[in-house]
Coordinates of C-alpha atoms and ligand atoms in Angstrom, one line a residue:
M1 CA 122.1 48.1 46.5
E2 CA 119.2 49.2 44.3
K3 CA 119.2 53.0 43.9
E4 CA 116.0 54.9 44.9
L5 CA 113.8 55.8 42.0
S6 CA 113.3 59.5 41.2
I7 CA 110.0 61.0 42.3
N8 CA 108.9 61.2 38.6
E9 CA 108.9 57.4 38.3
K10 CA 106.3 57.0 41.1
M11 CA 104.2 59.7 39.6
K12 CA 104.2 58.1 36.2
A13 CA 103.4 54.7 37.6
E14 CA 100.5 56.1 39.5
S15 CA 99.2 58.3 36.7
R16 CA 96.7 55.8 35.1
G17 CA 98.1 56.3 31.7
L18 CA 99.1 60.0 32.1
R19 CA 95.7 61.1 33.4
G20 CA 96.6 62.0 37.0
D21 CA 94.2 64.7 38.2
I22 CA 94.7 67.0 35.3
A23 CA 91.0 67.1 34.3
K24 CA 90.1 68.1 37.9
G25 CA 92.9 70.6 38.1
L26 CA 91.8 72.3 34.9
G27 CA 88.4 72.9 36.5
N28 CA 89.7 74.5 39.7
K29 CA 89.0 78.2 39.2
L30 CA 90.6 79.3 42.4
T31 CA 94.2 79.1 41.1
G32 CA 96.0 79.3 37.8
E33 CA 98.3 76.5 38.9
L34 CA 98.1 72.7 38.7
S35 CA 99.4 70.4 41.3
D36 CA 103.1 69.5 41.2
S37 CA 102.5 66.0 39.8
D38 CA 99.9 67.2 37.3
Q39 CA 102.4 69.8 36.0
Q40 CA 104.8 66.9 35.3
L41 CA 102.1 64.8 33.6
L42 CA 100.9 67.8 31.6
K43 CA 104.2 67.8 29.7
F44 CA 103.3 64.4 28.1
H45 CA 100.2 66.2 26.7
G46 CA 102.5 68.9 25.2
S47 CA 102.1 71.7 27.7
Y48 CA 104.1 73.3 30.5
Q49 CA 102.9 75.4 33.3
Q50 CA 105.0 78.6 33.4
D51 CA 104.8 82.1 34.9
D52 CA 105.8 85.6 33.7
R53 CA 109.1 85.9 35.6
D54 CA 109.2 89.6 34.9
R55 CA 106.1 90.0 37.0
R56 CA 107.0 87.9 40.0
E57 CA 108.0 90.8 42.2
E58 CA 104.9 92.9 41.3
R59 CA 102.6 89.9 42.0
E60 CA 104.4 89.1 45.3
N61 CA 104.1 92.7 46.4
K62 CA 100.4 92.6 45.7
K63 CA 100.2 89.2 47.6
L64 CA 98.9 87.6 44.5
E65 CA 100.0 84.2 43.2
W66 CA 102.5 84.4 40.3
A67 CA 101.1 85.2 36.8
Y68 CA 100.7 81.6 35.7
S69 CA 100.0 80.6 32.2
Y70 CA 100.8 77.7 29.9
M71 CA 103.0 77.0 26.9
V72 CA 101.7 74.5 24.4
R73 CA 103.9 72.8 21.9
L74 CA 102.4 71.1 18.8
R75 CA 103.6 67.7 17.5
I76 CA 104.3 68.3 13.8
P77 CA 106.7 65.6 12.4
G78 CA 108.9 67.2 9.8
G79 CA 107.4 70.6 10.6
D80 CA 104.9 70.4 7.7
I81 CA 101.4 71.9 7.7
D82 CA 99.0 73.3 5.1
A83 CA 97.8 76.9 4.6
T84 CA 94.5 76.5 6.4
Q85 CA 96.3 75.1 9.4
W86 CA 98.7 78.0 9.5
L87 CA 96.0 80.5 9.1
E88 CA 93.9 79.0 11.9
L89 CA 96.9 78.6 14.1
Q90 CA 97.6 82.4 13.8
N91 CA 93.9 83.0 14.7
I92 CA 94.1 80.6 17.7
C93 CA 97.3 82.2 18.9
D94 CA 95.7 85.7 18.7
K95 CA 92.6 84.5 20.4
Y96 CA 94.0 82.4 23.3
A97 CA 97.8 83.0 23.5
S98 CA 100.3 85.8 23.4
G99 CA 99.8 86.5 19.6
T100 CA 103.4 85.6 18.8
I101 CA 104.1 82.1 17.4
K102 CA 107.5 80.6 18.3
I103 CA 109.1 78.3 15.8
T104 CA 111.2 75.9 17.8
T105 CA 114.6 74.3 17.2
R106 CA 112.8 71.0 16.7
Q107 CA 110.7 72.1 13.7
T108 CA 107.4 72.7 15.5
I109 CA 105.7 75.7 17.1
Q110 CA 104.8 76.8 20.6
F111 CA 102.3 79.2 21.9
H112 CA 102.9 81.0 25.2
G113 CA 100.8 82.8 27.7
I114 CA 97.6 80.7 27.7
V115 CA 95.8 81.0 30.9
K116 CA 94.5 77.7 32.4
S117 CA 90.8 78.2 31.4
R118 CA 91.9 78.6 27.8
L119 CA 94.1 75.5 27.6
K120 CA 91.3 73.1 26.7
P121 CA 89.7 75.3 24.0
T122 CA 93.1 75.8 22.5
I123 CA 93.8 72.1 22.2
Q124 CA 90.3 71.5 21.0
D125 CA 90.8 74.1 18.2
F126 CA 94.1 72.3 17.3
D127 CA 92.1 69.1 17.0
K128 CA 89.7 70.6 14.6
L129 CA 92.7 71.3 12.3
G130 CA 93.9 67.7 12.6
L131 CA 96.7 68.7 14.9
D132 CA 97.7 67.6 18.3
T133 CA 100.2 68.1 21.1
I134 CA 100.5 64.5 22.2
A135 CA 104.1 63.6 23.3
A136 CA 105.5 67.0 22.2
C137 CA 107.1 67.0 25.7
G138 CA 107.5 64.4 28.5
D139 CA 109.5 61.2 28.9
V140 CA 108.6 59.8 25.5
N141 CA 109.7 60.2 22.0
R142 CA 109.3 63.8 21.0
N143 CA 108.6 65.6 17.7
V144 CA 110.5 63.8 14.9
M145 CA 112.5 66.1 12.8
C146 CA 113.4 65.8 9.1
G147 CA 115.6 67.9 6.8
A148 CA 113.3 70.8 5.7
N149 CA 114.7 71.1 2.2
P150 CA 112.2 70.8 -0.7
A151 CA 112.0 67.6 -2.7
L152 CA 115.2 67.7 -4.6
S153 CA 114.6 64.1 -5.8
D154 CA 111.9 61.4 -5.4
A155 CA 114.1 60.1 -2.6
H156 CA 113.6 63.3 -0.6
D157 CA 109.8 62.9 -0.8
E158 CA 110.1 59.3 0.4
I159 CA 112.5 60.1 3.3
F160 CA 110.3 63.0 4.5
Q161 CA 107.4 60.6 5.1
Y162 CA 109.6 58.7 7.7
A163 CA 109.2 61.6 10.2
D164 CA 105.5 60.9 10.3
K165 CA 105.9 57.1 10.3
I166 CA 108.4 57.1 13.1
S167 CA 106.4 59.6 15.2
A168 CA 103.2 57.5 14.8
H169 CA 105.0 54.3 15.5
L170 CA 106.3 55.6 18.9
L171 CA 103.3 57.4 20.1
P172 CA 102.0 56.4 23.6
K173 CA 98.9 54.2 23.5
T174 CA 97.0 55.9 26.3
N175 CA 93.7 57.6 25.5
A176 CA 94.2 60.1 28.2
F177 CA 94.7 62.9 25.7
T178 CA 91.3 62.3 24.1
E179 CA 89.7 61.9 27.4
I180 CA 91.0 65.0 29.1
W181 CA 91.1 67.5 26.2
L182 CA 88.5 66.3 23.7
D183 CA 85.9 65.0 26.2
G184 CA 86.5 61.4 24.9
E185 CA 85.1 58.3 26.6
K186 CA 86.3 57.9 30.2
L187 CA 88.5 55.0 31.3
N188 CA 86.3 52.6 33.3
D189 CA 89.0 51.0 35.3
E190 CA 89.8 53.1 38.4
K191 CA 93.3 51.8 38.7
G192 CA 94.6 50.5 35.4
A193 CA 95.1 52.1 32.0
E194 CA 95.5 51.0 28.4
E195 CA 98.4 48.6 27.8
D196 CA 101.4 50.1 26.1
P197 CA 103.9 47.6 24.8
L198 CA 106.6 50.1 24.4
Y199 CA 106.2 52.5 27.2
L200 CA 104.7 50.1 29.7
D201 CA 103.4 52.1 32.8
T202 CA 106.5 54.2 33.6
Y203 CA 107.3 55.4 30.1
L204 CA 111.0 56.3 29.5
P205 CA 113.5 57.4 32.1
R206 CA 113.8 60.8 30.3
K207 CA 112.9 62.6 27.1
F208 CA 113.8 61.0 23.8
K209 CA 114.6 62.7 20.5
I210 CA 114.9 61.5 16.9
A211 CA 115.9 63.5 13.8
I212 CA 116.5 62.6 10.2
A213 CA 119.1 64.4 8.1
I214 CA 119.4 64.2 4.3
P215 CA 123.1 64.7 3.3
P216 CA 124.7 66.9 2.3
L217 CA 122.4 69.1 4.5
N218 CA 122.5 68.7 8.3
D219 CA 119.8 71.3 9.1
T220 CA 118.4 69.1 11.9
D221 CA 121.7 68.8 13.8
V222 CA 121.3 65.0 13.6
F223 CA 124.1 64.3 16.1
A224 CA 122.3 66.2 18.9
N225 CA 119.6 63.5 19.0
D226 CA 119.2 60.2 21.0
I227 CA 118.7 58.7 17.6
G228 CA 120.0 60.4 14.5
L229 CA 119.0 58.9 11.1
I230 CA 121.3 59.9 8.2
A231 CA 119.5 59.1 5.0
I232 CA 121.5 57.2 2.4
I233 CA 120.6 57.8 -1.2
K234 CA 122.5 55.9 -3.9
D235 CA 121.8 56.5 -7.6
N236 CA 118.7 58.5 -6.7
N237 CA 117.4 55.6 -4.8
F238 CA 116.7 55.9 -1.0
E239 CA 118.2 52.8 0.6
G240 CA 118.0 53.4 4.4
F241 CA 119.7 55.2 7.2
N242 CA 123.0 55.2 9.0
I243 CA 122.1 55.3 12.7
S244 CA 123.7 57.5 15.2
V245 CA 122.9 57.0 18.9
G246 CA 123.5 58.8 22.2
G247 CA 123.5 62.4 21.0
G248 CA 122.3 65.0 23.6
L249 CA 123.4 68.4 24.7
G250 CA 122.0 69.2 28.1
M251 CA 124.4 69.6 31.0
T252 CA 124.4 71.3 34.4
H253 CA 126.9 74.0 35.4
G254 CA 129.3 72.6 38.0
N255 CA 128.2 68.9 37.6
S256 CA 131.0 67.2 35.8
K257 CA 129.0 64.0 35.5
T258 CA 126.8 65.8 32.9
Y259 CA 128.1 66.8 29.5
P260 CA 127.0 67.4 25.9
R261 CA 127.6 64.4 23.7
R262 CA 127.7 64.0 19.9
G263 CA 125.9 60.9 18.7
T264 CA 128.0 57.8 17.7
V265 CA 127.3 56.2 14.3
I266 CA 126.8 52.5 14.9
G267 CA 125.9 51.2 11.4
F268 CA 123.3 51.1 8.6
I269 CA 119.8 49.8 8.5
S270 CA 117.6 49.4 5.4
K271 CA 114.5 51.6 5.2
E272 CA 112.2 48.5 5.6
K273 CA 113.7 47.7 9.0
V274 CA 114.1 51.2 10.5
L275 CA 110.8 51.3 12.4
D276 CA 111.8 48.1 14.2
I277 CA 115.3 49.3 15.0
V278 CA 114.1 52.7 16.5
W279 CA 111.5 50.8 18.5
Q280 CA 114.2 48.5 19.9
I281 CA 116.5 51.3 20.7
V282 CA 113.8 53.1 22.6
A283 CA 113.1 49.9 24.4
I284 CA 116.7 49.4 25.4
Q285 CA 116.7 52.9 26.9
R286 CA 113.4 52.1 28.7
D287 CA 115.0 49.1 30.3
H288 CA 118.5 50.4 31.0
G289 CA 118.3 54.1 31.4
D290 CA 119.0 55.5 34.9
R291 CA 115.6 56.0 36.7
S292 CA 117.2 57.3 39.9
D293 CA 118.9 60.5 38.8
R294 CA 117.1 62.4 36.0
K295 CA 120.3 64.4 35.3
L296 CA 121.9 61.2 34.2
A297 CA 118.9 59.5 32.6
R298 CA 119.4 60.3 28.9
L299 CA 120.5 57.6 26.4
K300 CA 123.9 59.2 26.1
Y301 CA 124.7 58.3 29.7
T302 CA 123.2 54.8 29.4
I303 CA 125.6 54.2 26.4
D304 CA 128.6 55.7 28.2
R305 CA 127.9 53.7 31.3
L306 CA 127.4 50.3 29.6
G307 CA 129.6 50.8 26.5
I308 CA 128.8 51.3 22.9
E309 CA 129.8 47.7 22.1
W310 CA 127.4 46.4 24.7
F311 CA 124.7 48.6 23.2
K312 CA 125.3 47.2 19.7
T313 CA 125.2 43.7 20.9
E314 CA 122.0 44.3 22.9
L315 CA 120.4 45.9 19.9
N316 CA 121.3 43.1 17.6
S317 CA 120.0 40.5 20.1
R318 CA 116.7 42.2 20.5
S319 CA 116.0 43.1 16.9
E320 CA 115.2 40.8 13.9
S321 CA 117.3 43.2 11.8
M322 CA 121.0 43.1 12.1
L323 CA 122.9 46.4 11.6
E324 CA 125.1 46.6 8.6
N325 CA 128.3 48.6 8.3
E326 CA 127.8 52.3 8.1
K327 CA 127.7 53.8 4.5
P328 CA 129.7 56.8 3.4
F329 CA 128.0 60.2 3.7
L330 CA 129.1 63.8 3.7
F331 CA 127.6 66.9 5.3
N332 CA 128.6 70.3 3.7
R333 CA 125.9 72.6 5.0
R334 CA 123.7 73.2 8.0
G335 CA 122.0 76.6 7.5
D336 CA 118.7 77.1 5.7
L337 CA 118.1 78.2 2.2
Y338 CA 116.6 81.7 1.9
G339 CA 114.6 83.4 -0.9
W340 CA 113.2 81.6 -4.0
F341 CA 114.2 78.2 -5.3
Q342 CA 112.7 75.3 -7.2
D343 CA 112.3 71.6 -6.5
K344 CA 112.6 68.7 -9.0
K345 CA 108.9 69.1 -10.0
K346 CA 109.6 72.8 -10.8
L347 CA 107.5 73.9 -7.9
W348 CA 108.7 77.0 -6.0
Y349 CA 109.8 77.4 -2.4
Y350 CA 110.5 80.5 -0.4
G351 CA 112.7 80.4 2.6
A352 CA 111.9 83.3 5.0
F353 CA 114.2 84.4 7.9
V354 CA 112.5 84.4 11.3
E355 CA 114.7 85.9 14.0
S356 CA 114.9 83.6 17.0
G357 CA 111.8 81.8 15.5
L358 CA 109.5 84.6 16.6
V359 CA 106.7 85.1 14.1
K360 CA 105.6 88.8 14.7
D361 CA 105.5 92.1 12.9
E362 CA 108.6 94.2 13.2
E363 CA 109.1 97.7 11.6
G364 CA 110.0 97.1 8.0
Y365 CA 109.6 93.3 8.3
L366 CA 105.9 92.5 8.8
L367 CA 106.3 88.7 8.8
K368 CA 103.2 87.8 10.7
S369 CA 100.9 89.9 8.5
S370 CA 102.6 88.6 5.3
L371 CA 102.2 85.0 6.3
K372 CA 98.5 85.5 7.1
E373 CA 97.8 87.1 3.8
I374 CA 99.7 84.3 2.0
A375 CA 97.9 81.6 3.9
L376 CA 94.6 83.2 2.8
L377 CA 95.5 82.4 -0.8
K378 CA 95.7 78.7 0.1
A379 CA 98.4 78.4 -2.6
C380 CA 101.3 76.9 -0.6
G381 CA 102.3 74.7 2.3
F382 CA 104.2 76.0 5.5
R383 CA 107.2 74.1 6.7
F384 CA 109.2 75.0 9.9
T385 CA 113.0 74.4 9.9
G386 CA 115.2 73.2 12.8
N387 CA 117.0 76.5 12.5
Q388 CA 113.7 78.3 13.6
N389 CA 112.8 79.6 10.1
I390 CA 109.9 79.1 7.8
M391 CA 109.6 77.8 4.3
L392 CA 106.6 78.3 2.0
T393 CA 106.3 75.2 -0.1
N394 CA 104.9 73.7 -3.3
I395 CA 104.1 76.9 -5.1
D396 CA 103.2 76.9 -8.8
D397 CA 104.5 79.6 -11.3
Q398 CA 101.2 81.5 -11.3
K399 CA 100.9 81.7 -7.5
K400 CA 104.5 82.6 -7.2
D401 CA 103.9 86.1 -8.5
L402 CA 101.1 86.7 -6.2
I403 CA 103.0 85.5 -3.2
N404 CA 106.0 87.5 -4.3
Q405 CA 103.9 90.7 -4.3
I406 CA 102.7 90.0 -0.8
L407 CA 106.3 89.4 0.4
E408 CA 107.3 92.6 -1.2
K409 CA 104.4 94.6 0.3
Y410 CA 105.4 93.6 3.8
G411 CA 109.1 94.1 3.4
I412 CA 110.1 90.5 3.5
L413 CA 111.9 90.6 0.1
D414 CA 113.9 93.6 1.2
E415 CA 115.5 91.9 4.2
K416 CA 119.1 92.9 4.5
F417 CA 120.1 90.6 7.4
S418 CA 123.7 89.4 7.6
L419 CA 124.6 85.7 7.1
T420 CA 125.6 85.6 10.7
R421 CA 122.3 86.9 11.9
K422 CA 120.4 84.4 9.6
D423 CA 122.4 81.5 11.0
A424 CA 122.0 82.5 14.6
I425 CA 119.7 80.6 17.1
A426 CA 118.4 81.7 20.5
C427 CA 116.3 79.7 22.9
V428 CA 113.2 81.2 24.6
A429 CA 114.8 81.8 28.1
L430 CA 113.3 84.8 30.0
P431 CA 110.6 85.6 30.9
T432 CA 108.8 82.3 30.5
C433 CA 111.4 79.6 30.9
P434 CA 111.6 78.7 34.5
L435 CA 115.2 77.3 34.1
A436 CA 116.7 80.4 32.5
L437 CA 119.7 81.9 34.2
A438 CA 120.2 84.6 31.6
E439 CA 118.5 86.2 28.6
G440 CA 118.2 84.3 25.3
Q441 CA 115.9 85.4 22.4
R442 CA 115.3 88.8 23.9
Y443 CA 119.0 89.7 23.9
L444 CA 120.7 87.8 21.0
P445 CA 119.5 90.3 18.3
T446 CA 121.2 93.2 20.1
L447 CA 124.4 91.2 20.6
I448 CA 124.4 90.2 16.9
N449 CA 124.3 94.0 16.0
K450 CA 127.6 94.3 17.9
I451 CA 129.1 91.1 16.6
E452 CA 128.3 92.3 13.0
K453 CA 130.2 95.6 13.7
I454 CA 133.3 93.8 14.8
Q455 CA 133.0 91.3 11.9
D456 CA 132.8 94.3 9.5
S457 CA 135.9 96.0 11.1
A458 CA 137.9 92.8 10.8
G459 CA 136.9 92.7 7.1
I460 CA 134.9 89.5 7.5
G461 CA 131.4 90.9 7.3
D462 CA 130.4 88.5 4.5
T463 CA 131.6 85.4 6.3
P464 CA 128.8 83.5 8.0
I465 CA 129.6 82.5 11.6
S466 CA 127.1 80.4 13.6
V467 CA 126.3 82.1 16.9
R468 CA 123.9 80.3 19.2
M469 CA 122.7 81.5 22.6
T470 CA 120.8 79.8 25.5
G471 CA 119.7 81.1 28.8
C472 CA 121.1 78.1 30.6
P473 CA 123.2 75.0 30.0
N474 CA 120.3 72.8 28.9
G475 CA 121.2 73.5 25.3
C476 CA 117.8 74.2 23.7
G477 CA 119.4 76.3 21.0
R478 CA 122.1 73.7 20.5
P479 CA 124.9 76.1 21.4
Y480 CA 127.5 73.3 21.9
L481 CA 127.4 72.7 18.2
A482 CA 127.9 76.3 17.2
E483 CA 131.1 78.1 16.1
I484 CA 130.3 80.6 18.9
G485 CA 128.2 79.2 21.7
L486 CA 126.9 81.4 24.5
I487 CA 125.4 79.6 27.5
G488 CA 123.7 81.6 30.3
K489 CA 125.3 81.3 33.7
A490 CA 123.9 84.3 35.5
Q491 CA 122.1 87.5 34.6
G492 CA 124.3 89.1 31.9
K493 CA 126.9 86.4 32.1
Y494 CA 127.6 83.6 29.7
V495 CA 130.0 80.7 29.2
L496 CA 131.7 81.4 25.8
R497 CA 132.4 78.3 23.8
L498 CA 134.3 78.3 20.5
G499 CA 135.4 76.0 17.8
G500 CA 132.3 74.0 16.6
D501 CA 132.2 73.4 12.9
S502 CA 129.5 74.7 10.5
Y503 CA 128.0 71.3 9.7
G504 CA 127.1 70.2 13.3
E505 CA 129.7 67.4 13.5
R506 CA 132.0 68.8 16.1
L507 CA 131.3 70.1 19.7
N508 CA 132.9 73.4 20.6
Q509 CA 135.0 73.9 23.7
V510 CA 135.0 76.3 26.6
Y511 CA 137.0 79.5 26.0
L512 CA 135.7 81.7 28.8
E513 CA 134.0 80.2 31.9
E514 CA 132.0 83.3 32.6
A515 CA 131.9 86.5 30.5
D516 CA 129.8 89.6 30.3
E517 CA 129.1 91.4 27.0
S518 CA 132.2 93.5 27.0
E519 CA 134.5 90.5 27.7
I520 CA 132.7 88.5 25.0
L521 CA 133.1 91.2 22.4
E522 CA 136.7 91.9 23.3
S523 CA 137.6 88.2 22.9
L524 CA 135.8 88.1 19.5
R525 CA 137.4 91.3 18.3
S526 CA 140.8 89.9 18.9
L527 CA 140.0 86.4 17.5
F528 CA 138.3 87.8 14.4
G529 CA 141.3 90.0 13.7
E530 CA 143.6 86.9 13.8
Y531 CA 141.2 84.8 11.8
A532 CA 140.9 87.5 9.1
T533 CA 144.7 87.4 8.5
Q534 CA 145.6 83.8 9.3
R535 CA 142.7 81.7 8.0
Q536 CA 143.6 79.1 5.4
G537 CA 141.5 79.4 2.2
Q538 CA 137.8 79.1 2.9
E539 CA 138.4 77.9 6.5
S540 CA 135.5 78.8 8.7
F541 CA 135.9 80.7 12.0
G542 CA 135.1 77.5 14.0
D543 CA 137.7 75.5 12.0
Y544 CA 140.3 78.2 12.4
F545 CA 139.8 78.3 16.2
N546 CA 139.8 74.5 16.4
R547 CA 143.1 74.3 14.4
T548 CA 144.9 77.0 16.4
A549 CA 143.5 76.6 19.9
Q550 CA 146.0 75.1 22.4
Ligands
SRM1 FE1 114.6 72.5 25.5 C1 113.8 72.2 28.8 C2 112.5 75.1 25.3 C3 114.9 72.3 22.2 C4 117.3 70.5 25.9 N1 113.3 73.4 26.8 C5 113.1 73.1 28.1 C6 111.9 73.9 28.7 C7 110.7 73.1 28.5 C8 112.1 74.3 30.2 C9 111.4 73.5 31.2 O1 111.8 72.3 31.3 O2 110.6 74.0 31.9 C10 112.0 75.1 27.8 C11 110.7 75.9 27.6 C12 110.9 77.3 27.4 C13 109.7 78.1 27.1 O3 109.4 79.1 27.8 O4 109.1 77.9 26.1 C14 112.6 74.5 26.5 N2 113.7 73.4 24.0 C15 113.0 74.5 24.1 C16 112.7 75.1 22.8 C17 111.4 75.8 22.6 C18 113.9 76.1 22.5 C19 113.6 77.1 21.3 O5 113.8 78.3 21.6 O6 113.3 76.7 20.2 C20 113.0 73.9 21.9 C21 111.7 73.1 21.7 C22 112.0 71.9 20.8 C23 110.7 71.2 20.5 O7 110.0 71.6 19.6 O8 110.5 70.1 21.0 C24 113.9 73.1 22.7 N3 115.8 71.5 24.3 C25 115.8 71.6 22.9 C26 117.1 71.1 22.4 C27 117.5 71.1 21.0 C28 117.1 69.9 20.2 O9 116.4 69.0 20.7 O10 117.5 69.8 19.1 C29 117.8 70.6 23.5 C30 119.2 70.0 23.4 C31 119.2 68.6 22.9 C32 119.0 67.6 24.0 O11 117.8 67.3 24.3 O12 119.9 67.1 24.6 C33 117.0 70.8 24.7 N4 115.4 71.4 27.1 C34 116.5 70.7 27.1 C35 116.9 70.3 28.4 C36 118.1 69.4 28.8 C37 117.8 68.0 28.7 C38 119.0 67.1 29.2 O13 119.2 66.1 28.7 O14 119.6 67.5 30.1 C39 115.8 70.8 29.2 C40 115.7 70.6 30.8 C41 115.2 69.3 31.2 O15 114.7 68.5 30.3 O16 115.2 69.0 32.4 C42 114.9 71.5 28.4
SF4_2 FE1 115.1 77.5 29.0 FE2 117.6 76.8 29.3 FE3 116.2 75.7 27.3 FE4 116.9 78.2 27.2 S1 118.3 76.5 27.2 S2 114.8 77.5 26.8 S3 116.9 78.9 29.3 S4 115.8 75.4 29.5

C-alpha cells in the first residue's frame, strides 16, 4: 500500500514555485507571524520564523503573541565575500537585526531578530551587494562548502570555484525569490510555475547538503554531507573528486530508526563530469527519498533502505559518466589555521578565532569593531570557515602591517585561547531555535572554562580535544564527529558521546545517556587522568577512548 505523503509534500506541490502566500503574509501588519505553510515555504527563501523563547512567559502573561522575529541565512558558496560586502553586512545587521552576526557551521552567516516588516528591506539590501538567501534552507541543495584554506597551489584555486559552480547548477529555477523580495515581475499563470527539470514541483523529500574537502584538511567535515567531494590532486594537478554519499547527522532521541551516518565513498569522478554526477545523485534522492516520514527522508536512509550497490548501479545507469575506483587520500587535520600565514602567491591570510561563530565585541577581544575597521581599508577578502571562524584573505605585504595594527589595537592578536576552546563548536540553540532542548552557544564557553581546568590538572592543557555541543540531537554543531560530543536532552542535561577522531572520519559513541554538568566533568576528570598516563605516543583523546572503550 502507498504510504500517505507528509503534509509538506502537499504544501510544496500547491506552492506555485515556492510562492504560497508569503507576499500577502508579509504585508499583514496585525501579526508578526506567517501562516504555517508560508513558514515552511519561507525556508526555501533562506529564512525561518522564530520567537524569543526567553520571553514567552512574559508575553503570555501580558496576553500578547510571542515575540516573533526572523532569522535569515545567506547563500555564500565556499564562504567567500569581499570587504565591501562584509562592511555592509555589518551595517545591515546593526540596522535591521540583532547586531550580532553568526558564522554557521556551513560557512555562511545568519542574522537573527529581524521583525517581519524588516525582512524585505534586509533581503533587498543583500541584493544590492550581489548576495542572496535563495535555497539557504528548505528541501533543496543548501550552501555548498569548500575547504577554507588559502590557495596553497593553483589546484586549490581551481577546486574552490567548484563550490560556486555546484551551487549555481543546483539552484531552483523559480522566480519566486525575485518576485517576492525584489518586486520582480509577477507570474501570470494563477496555477502553474516555472518548470524545474531537477526539482520538478515537489522539490526534494528533505534538505540536501554538499561539501568539498581538500586533503589533508577536512575542515568541512565532508563525511557529514549527503554528498561529500574529496578533491584529488596529483602532481599539483587537480584531477577530480572521490565521492562520498549518505552522510548526515540528525537523529531523534528515542527513535531508533534515526541515526547519524558517516558518508560512504563510492568512487572517483573526473572534474569535467562532477556537475552531472551531483545532479544525478540529487535526482535519485528526489525520486527515491521517503516522502511520507520526514524523519526518514534524508539520502542516508534512502541508501540504507535500498542498498549502496543498488545506489551505485542506479547512478551509473542514469549518468553518462561512470564512476571510477576511488583514489587514495589522507586527512590529517580538521581544525582551522590561526594567526598569519602565506599562500603560494605570497599573499597573507589571517585566521581569527570566533567563539561559537558569534561576531561581537567582548572585553579585551573587540572582534566586531576590528573587522569593521579592517573592512574599511578594502584591503582583504573575508572567508568563513566550517568551524565557525573567519579568515582575512589575499593581503599584500604593505596592507599586512596596517591590518596587524588594527588587530593589535582591538586585542585580537593577544588572544590566549586554549586549543580546545579554538576547536570547539556550539550550535545556536536557545533562545531562538525552536527545537532546542538545552543550551548551546550561550553555555559552551562556560563549560570549556571548566574543561580547561581539568585538562590542566591532568597535565594535558596543551592537547587539543574537540568538544562540540548542540541543544538537541539534530546535530547542527556536528557533535557526533567530535572527540567529546554533548547533545542536549533536557534543560541542563546532555548525552555525552566520546571517541570520535580529530579528522572527522569516525563517529563517536554514547558514554552517558543523560548527564548534568557535574556528571560530565566527573567523567572527563577521570578519563583525562587515564589518558594522560596511558596514551600511546601522540594518540588523541578520541583515539585513546576508542581504543580502550569496551
Ligand atoms: Fe541545523 C535545523 C541551525 C548546521 C542538522 N538548524 C536547524 C534550525 C533551522 C532549527 C529549525 O529547523 O527550526 C536551526 C536554526 C537555529 C537558529 O536559531 O538559528 C539550525 N544548523 C543550524 C546552524 C546555524 C548551526 C550553527 O550554530 O552554526 C547551522 C547552519 C548551517 C548553514 O549555514 O546552512 C546548521 N544543521 C547543521 C548541520 C551541520 C552541517 O550541515 O554540517 C547539521 C547536521 C548535518 C545534517 O544535516 O545531517 C544540521 N538542522 C539539522 C537538522 C537535522 C536534519 C536531519 O536530517 O534530521 C535540523 C532539523 C530538521 O531539519 O528538521 C536542523
Ligand atoms: Fe537547534 Fe538542535 Fe540545531 Fe542546535 S542542534 S541549532 S538546538 S536544531
